[in-house]
PDB file of C-alpha atoms in Angstrom:
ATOM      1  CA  UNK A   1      18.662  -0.173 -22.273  1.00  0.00           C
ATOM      2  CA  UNK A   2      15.561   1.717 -22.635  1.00  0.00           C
ATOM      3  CA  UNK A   3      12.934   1.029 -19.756  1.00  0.00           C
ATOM      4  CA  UNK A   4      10.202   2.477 -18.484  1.00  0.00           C
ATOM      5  CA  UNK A   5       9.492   1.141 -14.851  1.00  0.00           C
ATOM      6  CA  UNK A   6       6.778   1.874 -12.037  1.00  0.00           C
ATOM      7  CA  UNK A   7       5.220   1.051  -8.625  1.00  0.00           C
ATOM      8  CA  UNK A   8       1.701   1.550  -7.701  1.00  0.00           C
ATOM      9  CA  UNK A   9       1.376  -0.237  -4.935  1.00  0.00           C
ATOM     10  CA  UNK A  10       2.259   1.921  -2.113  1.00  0.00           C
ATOM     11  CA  UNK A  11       0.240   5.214  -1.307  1.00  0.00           C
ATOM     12  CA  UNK A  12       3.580   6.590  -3.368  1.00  0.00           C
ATOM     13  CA  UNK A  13       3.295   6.445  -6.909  1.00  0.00           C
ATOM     14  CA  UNK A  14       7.018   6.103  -8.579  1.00  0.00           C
ATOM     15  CA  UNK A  15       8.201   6.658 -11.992  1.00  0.00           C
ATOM     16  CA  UNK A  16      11.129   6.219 -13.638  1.00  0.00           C
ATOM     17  CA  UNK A  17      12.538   5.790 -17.337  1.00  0.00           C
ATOM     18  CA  UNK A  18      16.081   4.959 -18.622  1.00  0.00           C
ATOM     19  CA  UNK A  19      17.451   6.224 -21.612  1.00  0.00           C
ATOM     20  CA  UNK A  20      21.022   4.654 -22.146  1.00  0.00           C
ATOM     21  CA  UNK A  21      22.560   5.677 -19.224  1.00  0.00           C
ATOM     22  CA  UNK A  22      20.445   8.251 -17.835  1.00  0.00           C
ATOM     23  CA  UNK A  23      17.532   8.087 -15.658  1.00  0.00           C
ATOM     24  CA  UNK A  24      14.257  10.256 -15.374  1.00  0.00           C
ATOM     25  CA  UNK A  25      12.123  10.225 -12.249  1.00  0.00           C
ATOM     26  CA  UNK A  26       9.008  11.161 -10.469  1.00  0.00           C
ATOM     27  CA  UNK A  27       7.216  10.637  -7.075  1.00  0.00           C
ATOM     28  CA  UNK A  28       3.801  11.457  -6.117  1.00  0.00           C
ATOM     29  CA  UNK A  29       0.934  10.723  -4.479  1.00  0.00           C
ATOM     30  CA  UNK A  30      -0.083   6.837  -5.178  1.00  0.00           C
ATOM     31  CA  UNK A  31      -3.736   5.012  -4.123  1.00  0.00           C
ATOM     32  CA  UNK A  32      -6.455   6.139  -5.588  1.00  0.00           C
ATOM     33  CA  UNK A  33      -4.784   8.864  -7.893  1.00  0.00           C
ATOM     34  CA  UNK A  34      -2.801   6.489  -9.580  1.00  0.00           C
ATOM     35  CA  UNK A  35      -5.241   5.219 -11.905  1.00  0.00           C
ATOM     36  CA  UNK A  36      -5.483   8.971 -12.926  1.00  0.00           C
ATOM     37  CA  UNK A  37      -2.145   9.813 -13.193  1.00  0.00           C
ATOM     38  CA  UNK A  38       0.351   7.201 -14.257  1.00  0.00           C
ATOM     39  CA  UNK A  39      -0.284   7.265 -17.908  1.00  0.00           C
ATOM     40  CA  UNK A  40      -0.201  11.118 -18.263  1.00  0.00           C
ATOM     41  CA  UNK A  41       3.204  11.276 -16.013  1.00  0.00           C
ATOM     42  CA  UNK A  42       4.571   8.426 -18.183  1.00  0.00           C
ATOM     43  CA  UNK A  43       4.160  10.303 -21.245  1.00  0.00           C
ATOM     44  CA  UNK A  44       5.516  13.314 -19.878  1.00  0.00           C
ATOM     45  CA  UNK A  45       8.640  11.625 -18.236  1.00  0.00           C
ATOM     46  CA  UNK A  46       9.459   9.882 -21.675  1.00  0.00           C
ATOM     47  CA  UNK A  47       8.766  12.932 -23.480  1.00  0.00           C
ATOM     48  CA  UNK A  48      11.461  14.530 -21.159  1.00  0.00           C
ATOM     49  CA  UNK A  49      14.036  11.964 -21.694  1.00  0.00           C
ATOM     50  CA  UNK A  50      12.852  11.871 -25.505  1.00  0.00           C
ATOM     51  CA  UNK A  51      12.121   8.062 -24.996  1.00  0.00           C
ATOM     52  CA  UNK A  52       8.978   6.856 -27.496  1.00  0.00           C
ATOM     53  CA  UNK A  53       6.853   3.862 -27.071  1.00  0.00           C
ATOM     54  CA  UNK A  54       8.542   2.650 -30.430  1.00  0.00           C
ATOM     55  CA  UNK A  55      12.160   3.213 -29.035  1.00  0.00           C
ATOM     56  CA  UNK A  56      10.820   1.155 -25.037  1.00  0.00           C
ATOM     57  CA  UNK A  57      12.584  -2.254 -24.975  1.00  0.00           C
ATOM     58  CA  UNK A  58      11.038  -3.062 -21.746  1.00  0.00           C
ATOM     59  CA  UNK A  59       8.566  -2.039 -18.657  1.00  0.00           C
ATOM     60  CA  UNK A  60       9.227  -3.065 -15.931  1.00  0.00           C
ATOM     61  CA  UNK A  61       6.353  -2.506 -12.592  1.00  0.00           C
ATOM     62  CA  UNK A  62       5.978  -3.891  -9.089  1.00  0.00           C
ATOM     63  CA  UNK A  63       3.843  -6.177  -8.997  1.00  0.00           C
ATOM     64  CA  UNK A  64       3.031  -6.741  -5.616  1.00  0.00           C
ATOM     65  CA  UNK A  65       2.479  -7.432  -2.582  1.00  0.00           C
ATOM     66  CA  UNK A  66       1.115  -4.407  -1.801  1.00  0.00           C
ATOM     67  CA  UNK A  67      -2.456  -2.423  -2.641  1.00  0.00           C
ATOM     68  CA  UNK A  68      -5.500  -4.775  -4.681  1.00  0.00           C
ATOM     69  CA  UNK A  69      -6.165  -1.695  -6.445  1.00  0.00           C
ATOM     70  CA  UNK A  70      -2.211  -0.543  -6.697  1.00  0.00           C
ATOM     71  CA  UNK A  71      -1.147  -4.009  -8.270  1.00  0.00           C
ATOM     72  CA  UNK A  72      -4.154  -4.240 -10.525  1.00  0.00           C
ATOM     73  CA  UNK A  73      -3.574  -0.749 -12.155  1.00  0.00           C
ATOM     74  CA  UNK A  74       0.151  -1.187 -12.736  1.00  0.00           C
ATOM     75  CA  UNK A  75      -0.758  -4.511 -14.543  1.00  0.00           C
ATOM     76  CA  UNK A  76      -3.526  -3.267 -16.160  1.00  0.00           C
ATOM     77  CA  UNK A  77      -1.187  -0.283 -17.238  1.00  0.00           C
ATOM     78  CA  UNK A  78       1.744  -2.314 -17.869  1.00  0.00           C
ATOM     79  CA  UNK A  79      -0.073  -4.505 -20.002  1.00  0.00           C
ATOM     80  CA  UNK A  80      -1.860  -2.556 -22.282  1.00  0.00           C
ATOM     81  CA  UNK A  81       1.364   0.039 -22.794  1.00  0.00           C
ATOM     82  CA  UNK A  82       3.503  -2.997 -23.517  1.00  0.00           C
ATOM     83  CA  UNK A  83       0.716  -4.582 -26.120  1.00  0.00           C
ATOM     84  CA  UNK A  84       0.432  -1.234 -28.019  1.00  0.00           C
ATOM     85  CA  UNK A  85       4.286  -0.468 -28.333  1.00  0.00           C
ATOM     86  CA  UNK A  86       6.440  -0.935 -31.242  1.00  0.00           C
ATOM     87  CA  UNK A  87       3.565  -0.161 -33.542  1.00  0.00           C
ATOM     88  CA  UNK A  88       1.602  -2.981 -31.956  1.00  0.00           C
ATOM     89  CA  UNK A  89       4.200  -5.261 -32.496  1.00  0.00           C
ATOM     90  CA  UNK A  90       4.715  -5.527 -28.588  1.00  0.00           C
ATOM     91  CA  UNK A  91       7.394  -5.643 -25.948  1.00  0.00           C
ATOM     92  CA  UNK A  92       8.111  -7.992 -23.075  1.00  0.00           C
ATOM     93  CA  UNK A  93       7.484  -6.820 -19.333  1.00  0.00           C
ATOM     94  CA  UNK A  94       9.150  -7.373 -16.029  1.00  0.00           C
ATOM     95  CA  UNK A  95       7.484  -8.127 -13.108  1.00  0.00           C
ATOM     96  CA  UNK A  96       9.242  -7.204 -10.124  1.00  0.00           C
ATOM     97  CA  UNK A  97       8.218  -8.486  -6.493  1.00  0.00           C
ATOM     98  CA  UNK A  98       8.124  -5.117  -4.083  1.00  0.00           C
ATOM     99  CA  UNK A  99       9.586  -6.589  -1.437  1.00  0.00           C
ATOM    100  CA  UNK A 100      12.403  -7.314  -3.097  1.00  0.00           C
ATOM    101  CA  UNK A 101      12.355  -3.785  -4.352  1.00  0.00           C
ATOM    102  CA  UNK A 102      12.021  -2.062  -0.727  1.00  0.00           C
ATOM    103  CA  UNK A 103      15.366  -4.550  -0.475  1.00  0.00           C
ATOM    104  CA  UNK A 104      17.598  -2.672  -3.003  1.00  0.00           C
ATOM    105  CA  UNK A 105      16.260   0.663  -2.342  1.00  0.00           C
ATOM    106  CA  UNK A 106      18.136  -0.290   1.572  1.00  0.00           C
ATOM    107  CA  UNK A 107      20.934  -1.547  -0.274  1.00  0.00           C
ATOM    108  CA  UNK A 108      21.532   1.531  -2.685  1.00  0.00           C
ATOM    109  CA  UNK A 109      20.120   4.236   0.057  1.00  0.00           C
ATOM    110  CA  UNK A 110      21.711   2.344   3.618  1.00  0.00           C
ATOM    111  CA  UNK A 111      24.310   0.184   2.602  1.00  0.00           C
ATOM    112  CA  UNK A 112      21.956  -2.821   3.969  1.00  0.00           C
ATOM    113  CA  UNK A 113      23.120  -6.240   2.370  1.00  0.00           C
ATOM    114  CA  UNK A 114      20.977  -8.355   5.312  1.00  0.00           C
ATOM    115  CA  UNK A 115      17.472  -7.126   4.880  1.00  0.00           C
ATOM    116  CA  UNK A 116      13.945  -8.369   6.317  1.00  0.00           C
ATOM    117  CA  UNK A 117      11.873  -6.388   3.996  1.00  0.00           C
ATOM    118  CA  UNK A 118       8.303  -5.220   5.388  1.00  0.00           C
ATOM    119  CA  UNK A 119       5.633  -3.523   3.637  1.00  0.00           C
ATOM    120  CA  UNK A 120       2.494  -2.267   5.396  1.00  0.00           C
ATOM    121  CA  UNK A 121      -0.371  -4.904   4.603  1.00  0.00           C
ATOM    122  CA  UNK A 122      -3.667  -2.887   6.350  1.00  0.00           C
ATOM    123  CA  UNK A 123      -5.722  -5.022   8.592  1.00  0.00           C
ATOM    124  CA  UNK A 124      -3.439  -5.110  10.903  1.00  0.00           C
ATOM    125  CA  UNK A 125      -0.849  -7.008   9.113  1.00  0.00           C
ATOM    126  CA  UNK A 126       2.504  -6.974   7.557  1.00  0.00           C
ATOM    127  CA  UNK A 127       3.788  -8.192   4.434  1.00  0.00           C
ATOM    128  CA  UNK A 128       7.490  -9.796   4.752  1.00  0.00           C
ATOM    129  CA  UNK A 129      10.289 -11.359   3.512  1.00  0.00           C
ATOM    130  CA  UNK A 130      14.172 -12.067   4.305  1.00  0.00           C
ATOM    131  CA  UNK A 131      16.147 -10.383   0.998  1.00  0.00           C
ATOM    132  CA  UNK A 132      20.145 -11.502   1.449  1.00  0.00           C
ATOM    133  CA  UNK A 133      22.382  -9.527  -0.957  1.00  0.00           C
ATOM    134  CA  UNK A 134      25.148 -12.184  -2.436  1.00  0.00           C
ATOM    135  CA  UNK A 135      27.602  -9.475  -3.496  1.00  0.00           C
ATOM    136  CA  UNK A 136      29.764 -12.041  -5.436  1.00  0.00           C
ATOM    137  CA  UNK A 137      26.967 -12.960  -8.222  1.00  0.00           C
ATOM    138  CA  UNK A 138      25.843  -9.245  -8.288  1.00  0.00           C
ATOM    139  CA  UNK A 139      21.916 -10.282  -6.650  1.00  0.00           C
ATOM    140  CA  UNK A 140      19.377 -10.729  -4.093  1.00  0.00           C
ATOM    141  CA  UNK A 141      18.574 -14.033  -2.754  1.00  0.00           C
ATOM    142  CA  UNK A 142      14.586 -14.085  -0.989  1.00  0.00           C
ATOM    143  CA  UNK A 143      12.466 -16.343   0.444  1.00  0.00           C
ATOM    144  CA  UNK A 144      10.553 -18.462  -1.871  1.00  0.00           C
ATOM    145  CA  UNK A 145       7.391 -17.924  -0.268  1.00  0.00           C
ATOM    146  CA  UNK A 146       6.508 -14.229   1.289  1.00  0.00           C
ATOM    147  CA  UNK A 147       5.053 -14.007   4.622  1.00  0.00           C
ATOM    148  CA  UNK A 148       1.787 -11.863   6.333  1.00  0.00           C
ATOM    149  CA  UNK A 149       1.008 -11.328   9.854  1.00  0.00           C
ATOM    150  CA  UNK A 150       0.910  -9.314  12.558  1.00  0.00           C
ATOM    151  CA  UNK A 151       3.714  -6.800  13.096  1.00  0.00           C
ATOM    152  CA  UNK A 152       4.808  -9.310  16.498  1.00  0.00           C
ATOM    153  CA  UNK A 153       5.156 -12.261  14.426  1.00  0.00           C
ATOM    154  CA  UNK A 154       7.828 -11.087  12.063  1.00  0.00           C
ATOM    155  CA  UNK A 155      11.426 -12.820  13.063  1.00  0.00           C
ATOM    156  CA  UNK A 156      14.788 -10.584  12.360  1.00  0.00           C
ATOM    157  CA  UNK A 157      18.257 -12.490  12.793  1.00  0.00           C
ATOM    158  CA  UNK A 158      20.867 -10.576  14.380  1.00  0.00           C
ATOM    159  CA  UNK A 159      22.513  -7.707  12.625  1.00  0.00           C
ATOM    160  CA  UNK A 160      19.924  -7.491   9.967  1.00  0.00           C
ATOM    161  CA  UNK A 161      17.730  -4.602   8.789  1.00  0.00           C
ATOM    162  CA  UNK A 162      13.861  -4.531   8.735  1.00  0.00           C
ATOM    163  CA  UNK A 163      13.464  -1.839   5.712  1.00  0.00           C
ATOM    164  CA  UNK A 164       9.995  -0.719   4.641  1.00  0.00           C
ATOM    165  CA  UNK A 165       7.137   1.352   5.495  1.00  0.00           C
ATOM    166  CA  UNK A 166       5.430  -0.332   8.593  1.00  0.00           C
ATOM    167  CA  UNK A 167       7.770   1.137  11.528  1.00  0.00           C
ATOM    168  CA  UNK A 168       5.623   4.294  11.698  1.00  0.00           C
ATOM    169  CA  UNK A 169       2.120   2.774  11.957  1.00  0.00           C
ATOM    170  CA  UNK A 170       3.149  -0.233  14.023  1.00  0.00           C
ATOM    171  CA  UNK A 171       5.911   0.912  16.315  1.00  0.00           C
ATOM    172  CA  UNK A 172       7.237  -0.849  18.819  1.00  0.00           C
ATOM    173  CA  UNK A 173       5.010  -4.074  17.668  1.00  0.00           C
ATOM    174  CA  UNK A 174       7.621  -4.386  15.168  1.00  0.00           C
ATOM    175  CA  UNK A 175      10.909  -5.531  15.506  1.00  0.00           C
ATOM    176  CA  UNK A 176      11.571  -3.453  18.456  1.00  0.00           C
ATOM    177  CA  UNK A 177      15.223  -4.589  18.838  1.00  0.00           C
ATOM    178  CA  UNK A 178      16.351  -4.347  15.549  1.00  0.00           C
ATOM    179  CA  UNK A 179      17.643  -1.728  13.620  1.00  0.00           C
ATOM    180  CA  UNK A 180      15.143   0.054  11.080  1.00  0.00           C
ATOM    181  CA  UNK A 181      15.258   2.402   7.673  1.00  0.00           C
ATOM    182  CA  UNK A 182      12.105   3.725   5.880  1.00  0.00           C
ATOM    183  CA  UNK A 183      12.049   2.568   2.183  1.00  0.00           C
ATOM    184  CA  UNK A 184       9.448   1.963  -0.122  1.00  0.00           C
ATOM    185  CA  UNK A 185       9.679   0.056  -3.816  1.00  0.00           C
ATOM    186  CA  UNK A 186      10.940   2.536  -5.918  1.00  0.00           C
ATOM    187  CA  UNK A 187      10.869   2.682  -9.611  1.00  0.00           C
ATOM    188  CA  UNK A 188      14.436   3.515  -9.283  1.00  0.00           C
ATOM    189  CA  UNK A 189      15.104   0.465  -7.438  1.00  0.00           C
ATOM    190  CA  UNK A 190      13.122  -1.509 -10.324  1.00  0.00           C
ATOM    191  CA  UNK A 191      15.501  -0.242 -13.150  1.00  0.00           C
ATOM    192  CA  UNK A 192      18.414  -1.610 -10.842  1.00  0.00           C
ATOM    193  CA  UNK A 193      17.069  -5.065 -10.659  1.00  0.00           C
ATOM    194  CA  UNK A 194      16.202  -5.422 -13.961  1.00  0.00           C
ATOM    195  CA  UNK A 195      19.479  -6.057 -15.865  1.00  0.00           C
ATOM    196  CA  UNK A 196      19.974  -9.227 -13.926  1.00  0.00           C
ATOM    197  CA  UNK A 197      16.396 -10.646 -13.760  1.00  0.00           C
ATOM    198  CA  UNK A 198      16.413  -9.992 -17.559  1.00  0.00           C
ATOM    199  CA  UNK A 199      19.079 -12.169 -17.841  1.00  0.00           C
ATOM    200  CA  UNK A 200      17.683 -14.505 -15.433  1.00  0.00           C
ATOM    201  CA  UNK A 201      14.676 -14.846 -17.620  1.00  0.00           C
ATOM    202  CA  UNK A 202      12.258 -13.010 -16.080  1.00  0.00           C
ATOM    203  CA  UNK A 203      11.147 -11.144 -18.690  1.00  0.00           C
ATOM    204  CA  UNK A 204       7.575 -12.579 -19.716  1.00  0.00           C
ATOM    205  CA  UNK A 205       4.641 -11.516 -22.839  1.00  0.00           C
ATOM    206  CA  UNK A 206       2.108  -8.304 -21.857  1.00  0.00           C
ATOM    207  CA  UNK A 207      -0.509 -11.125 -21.556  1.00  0.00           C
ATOM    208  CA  UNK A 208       1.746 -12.654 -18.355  1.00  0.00           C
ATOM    209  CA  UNK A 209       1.603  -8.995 -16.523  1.00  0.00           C
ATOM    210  CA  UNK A 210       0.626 -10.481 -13.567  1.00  0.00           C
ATOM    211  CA  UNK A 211      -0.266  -9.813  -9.555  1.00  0.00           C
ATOM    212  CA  UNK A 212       1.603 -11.845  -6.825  1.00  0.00           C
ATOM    213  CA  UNK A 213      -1.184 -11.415  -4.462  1.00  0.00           C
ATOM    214  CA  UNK A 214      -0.227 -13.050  -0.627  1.00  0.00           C
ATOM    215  CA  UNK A 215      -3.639 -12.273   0.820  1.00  0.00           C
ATOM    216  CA  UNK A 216      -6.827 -13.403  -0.818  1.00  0.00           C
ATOM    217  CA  UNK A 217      -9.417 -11.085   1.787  1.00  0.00           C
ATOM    218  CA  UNK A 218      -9.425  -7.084   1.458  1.00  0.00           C
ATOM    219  CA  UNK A 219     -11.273  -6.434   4.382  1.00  0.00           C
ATOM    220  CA  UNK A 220     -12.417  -7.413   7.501  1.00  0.00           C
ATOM    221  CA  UNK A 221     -15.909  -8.546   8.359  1.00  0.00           C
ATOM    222  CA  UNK A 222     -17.875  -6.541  11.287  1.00  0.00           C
ATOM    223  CA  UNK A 223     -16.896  -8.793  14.080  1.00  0.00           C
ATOM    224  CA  UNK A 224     -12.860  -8.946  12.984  1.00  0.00           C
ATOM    225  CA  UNK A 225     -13.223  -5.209  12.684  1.00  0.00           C
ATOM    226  CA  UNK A 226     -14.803  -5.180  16.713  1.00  0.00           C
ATOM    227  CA  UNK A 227     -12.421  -7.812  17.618  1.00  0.00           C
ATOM    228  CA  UNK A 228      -9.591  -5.624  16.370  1.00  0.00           C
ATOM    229  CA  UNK A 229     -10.576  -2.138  17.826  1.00  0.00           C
ATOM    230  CA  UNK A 230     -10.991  -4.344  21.267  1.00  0.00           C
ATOM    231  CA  UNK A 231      -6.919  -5.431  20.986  1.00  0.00           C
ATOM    232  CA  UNK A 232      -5.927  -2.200  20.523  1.00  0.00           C
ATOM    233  CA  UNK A 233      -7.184  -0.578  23.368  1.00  0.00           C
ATOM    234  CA  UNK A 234      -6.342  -3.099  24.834  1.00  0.00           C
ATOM    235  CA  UNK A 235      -2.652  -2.535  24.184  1.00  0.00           C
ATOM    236  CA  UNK A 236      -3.094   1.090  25.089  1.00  0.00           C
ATOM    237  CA  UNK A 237      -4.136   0.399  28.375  1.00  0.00           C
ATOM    238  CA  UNK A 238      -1.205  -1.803  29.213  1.00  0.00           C
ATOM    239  CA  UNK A 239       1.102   0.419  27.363  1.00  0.00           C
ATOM    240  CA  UNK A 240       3.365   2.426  29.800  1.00  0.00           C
ATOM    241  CA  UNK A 241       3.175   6.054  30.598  1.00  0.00           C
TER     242      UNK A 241
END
């Protein structure tokens, strides 16, 4: 197939386009550059692998949880490329939940079939979710609703994974006895996934190009902020030497 596929909502901005069989790729710096930069790399990458918006069957993005701003530029983007392509005629796109991504980047880079999948939520918080690999039918079973809390509250059965990006800001808060590998949602892992959520139906119109948001609160007030800073010194002070 011919897909164009990206995640914004990491502070790692990934691109990656499949022509037939091959695969073109970048990675660069995400948050607030992304708005800038995703179009312009787009074009460039498809130009590379000689891929037009009139050739693009599908594009496929991450559409959260992650970033407010991340997951509203990659469906902003999404959206409008997919409206304008094919002459204006349109094409469908695939939203892809991150988690899930940060799952089969494990599986493809770590061999991980048993994955709790955690992505850095800010505030304190994780985002997670338990991402099984059923080898047999070829795809990922997850939880049907994704959880957020504190690094402590997040639950790992025996012998699986926790992949993701929160280890190095949260430590030993997370998961301490389990075993750990640093992914993020890759576009790479996107264009994986997408054959069988295609034919699972998960292809939707531009207009659909939507966020799965898990928290509805970007910030903190003053107070939560206090209350915070308080907890961690807290925990510094008890920490051992």
């Amino acid at each position: 197939m011919n897909l164009l596929a990206f995640d914004t909502s990491t502070d790692t901005l990934s691109i990656a386009v499949q022509h037939g069989d091959a695969v073109w790729q970048h990675t660069g710096p995400g948050g607030a550059q992304a708005s800038a930069t995703l179009i312009p790399t787009v074009r460039s990458l498809m130009a590379q692998a000689s891929l037009s918006f009139d050739t693009l069957e599908v594009i496929v993005f991450g559409r959260g949880p992650g970033s407010f701003t991340g997951l509203r530029t990659a469906c902003a983007v999404a959206q409008g490329l997919a409206f304008g392509a094919r002459a204006g005629h349109g094409i469908p796109v695939l939203p892809v939940d991150t988690l899930l991504a940060v799952a089969e980047e494990a599986r493809q880079a770590h061999g991980c079939t048993q994955v709790v999948a955690v992505l850095d939520a800010r505030m304190d918080e994780v985002y997670h979710a338990r991402c099984e690999w059923i080898g047999a039918q070829g795809r990922w079973h997850t939880d049907a609703d994704f959880g957020l809390g504190a690094p402590e509250s997040v639950l790992v059965p025996a012998g699986w994974t926790v992949a993701g990006n929160a280890r190095a800001p949260y430590g030993e808060r997370l998961a301490p006895t389990a075993a750990h590998v640093a992914t993020l949602p890759t576009a790479s892992a996107l264009l994986r996934l997408a054959p069988a959520l295609l034919a699972a139906g998960e292809g939707v119109p531009a207009s659909d190009a939507l966020p799965r948001y898990i928290r509805d609160k970007v910030a903190k007030t003053t107070a939560e902020r206090a209350a915070l800073r308080a907890a961690q010194q807290e925990r510094a002070v008890d920490a051992p030497q």
